Amino acid sequence: SYGTLDSVSENINLMKVALKQEIEVGKAQVLCSIDNNSPQYYDCEIIKIKHNNDLTQNMVIEITDKELLEKAGGIVQGMSGSPIIQNVKLVGAVTHVFVNDTSKGYAIFAENMLETAQGKAQTELKEAS
């Protein structure tokens, strides 16, 4: 689903988006909230990158952060859309959890998210004219 952004806080920290080819297998962080606390960075690893036409399963990630594993058991309901950061760039967002291993899940490339949003905006502009 899509929404409308009416305003942006002046206190927001902007971050560059990584291109697909900049993403590497290796250490990253996921930004999420657990226990109703403010968002925090938790360690994870990008363990597989899939350059295919799948729109939502471009990477396989594994949660490696002991605190997140202890408190939540890994990727849990409500974490979909949590940003994944690598080398100080937004590389993607969590999309699915592996049913048989909640420490692992799929993620979408941030670049794919931007392309989808831009395509949606162009379609809406054409329909409005």
Coordinates of C-alpha atoms in Angstrom, one line a residue:
S1 CA 0.0 0.0 0.0
Y2 CA 1.0 3.6 -0.5
G3 CA 0.6 6.8 1.5
T4 CA 1.0 10.5 1.2
L5 CA 3.8 12.4 2.9
D6 CA 2.5 15.8 4.0
S7 CA 5.6 17.1 5.8
V8 CA 9.1 16.1 6.9
S9 CA 10.5 16.8 10.3
E10 CA 13.5 19.2 10.4
N11 CA 15.2 16.8 12.8
I12 CA 15.3 13.9 10.3
N13 CA 18.6 12.3 9.4
L14 CA 18.9 11.9 5.7
M15 CA 20.8 8.9 4.3
K16 CA 21.9 8.1 0.7
V17 CA 20.4 5.1 -1.0
A18 CA 22.8 2.4 -2.2
L19 CA 22.5 1.1 -5.7
K20 CA 22.1 -2.6 -6.1
Q21 CA 25.7 -3.1 -7.3
E22 CA 27.0 -1.3 -4.1
I23 CA 25.4 -3.9 -1.7
E24 CA 27.8 -6.5 -0.4
V25 CA 27.4 -9.8 1.4
G26 CA 28.5 -9.0 4.9
K27 CA 27.8 -6.9 8.0
A28 CA 24.8 -4.5 8.1
Q29 CA 22.3 -3.2 10.6
V30 CA 18.6 -3.2 10.8
L31 CA 16.7 -0.3 12.4
C32 CA 13.7 -1.3 14.4
S33 CA 11.8 -0.9 17.6
I34 CA 11.2 -3.6 20.1
D35 CA 9.6 -3.5 23.6
N36 CA 7.9 -0.1 22.6
N37 CA 11.3 1.6 22.7
S38 CA 12.6 4.1 20.2
P39 CA 14.2 2.7 17.1
Q40 CA 17.7 1.2 17.6
Y41 CA 20.3 -0.3 15.3
Y42 CA 20.8 -4.0 15.6
D43 CA 23.5 -6.1 13.8
C44 CA 22.6 -8.3 11.0
E45 CA 24.4 -9.9 8.0
I46 CA 23.4 -9.9 4.3
I47 CA 24.1 -13.5 3.5
K48 CA 22.8 -13.6 -0.1
I49 CA 22.1 -11.1 -2.8
K50 CA 19.7 -12.1 -5.6
H51 CA 19.9 -10.0 -8.8
N52 CA 16.7 -11.2 -10.3
N53 CA 13.2 -9.9 -11.2
D54 CA 11.7 -10.7 -7.8
L55 CA 10.3 -7.5 -6.4
T56 CA 10.4 -8.3 -2.6
Q57 CA 13.0 -11.0 -2.1
N58 CA 16.3 -9.5 -3.3
M59 CA 18.5 -10.3 -0.3
V60 CA 18.6 -12.9 2.5
I61 CA 19.5 -11.4 5.8
E62 CA 20.3 -13.0 9.2
I63 CA 20.0 -11.3 12.5
T64 CA 23.2 -11.6 14.5
D65 CA 22.6 -9.1 17.3
K66 CA 22.4 -11.0 20.6
E67 CA 20.0 -8.5 22.2
L68 CA 17.5 -8.7 19.3
L69 CA 17.7 -12.5 19.2
E70 CA 17.2 -12.7 23.0
K71 CA 14.3 -10.2 23.2
A72 CA 12.5 -11.0 20.0
G73 CA 13.9 -14.2 18.7
G74 CA 14.9 -12.6 15.4
I75 CA 12.6 -11.2 12.8
V76 CA 9.1 -10.9 14.2
Q77 CA 5.7 -9.6 13.0
G78 CA 5.8 -5.9 12.6
M79 CA 9.4 -5.7 11.5
S80 CA 8.4 -5.6 7.8
G81 CA 9.6 -2.4 6.3
S82 CA 12.5 -2.0 8.8
P83 CA 15.4 -0.3 7.1
I84 CA 18.6 -2.1 6.5
I85 CA 21.8 0.0 6.5
Q86 CA 25.2 -0.9 5.2
N87 CA 28.2 1.4 4.8
V88 CA 26.1 4.4 6.0
K89 CA 23.6 3.9 3.1
L90 CA 20.1 2.6 3.0
V91 CA 20.3 -0.8 1.2
G92 CA 16.8 -2.1 1.7
A93 CA 14.0 -3.1 4.0
V94 CA 12.8 -6.3 5.7
T95 CA 10.0 -8.0 3.8
H96 CA 9.6 -11.6 5.1
V97 CA 10.7 -13.9 7.8
F98 CA 11.7 -17.5 7.3
V99 CA 9.1 -19.7 9.0
N100 CA 11.6 -22.4 9.9
D101 CA 14.3 -19.9 11.1
T102 CA 13.2 -16.6 12.5
S103 CA 16.8 -15.3 12.6
K104 CA 16.6 -15.1 8.8
G105 CA 14.4 -13.4 6.3
Y106 CA 14.1 -11.7 2.9
A107 CA 14.6 -8.0 2.1
I108 CA 14.0 -5.8 -0.8
F109 CA 16.5 -3.5 -2.4
A110 CA 16.0 0.2 -1.5
E111 CA 16.6 1.0 -5.2
N112 CA 13.6 -1.2 -6.2
M113 CA 11.5 0.6 -3.6
L114 CA 12.4 4.0 -5.1
E115 CA 11.7 2.7 -8.7
T116 CA 8.3 1.5 -7.6
A117 CA 7.4 4.7 -5.8
Q118 CA 8.6 6.8 -8.8
G119 CA 6.5 4.7 -11.2
K120 CA 3.4 5.0 -8.9
A121 CA 3.9 8.8 -8.8
Q122 CA 4.2 9.1 -12.6
T123 CA 1.0 7.0 -13.1
E124 CA -0.9 9.2 -10.7
L125 CA 0.3 12.4 -12.5
K126 CA -0.8 10.9 -15.8
E127 CA -4.2 10.0 -14.4
A128 CA -4.6 13.5 -12.9
S129 CA -4.0 15.3 -16.2

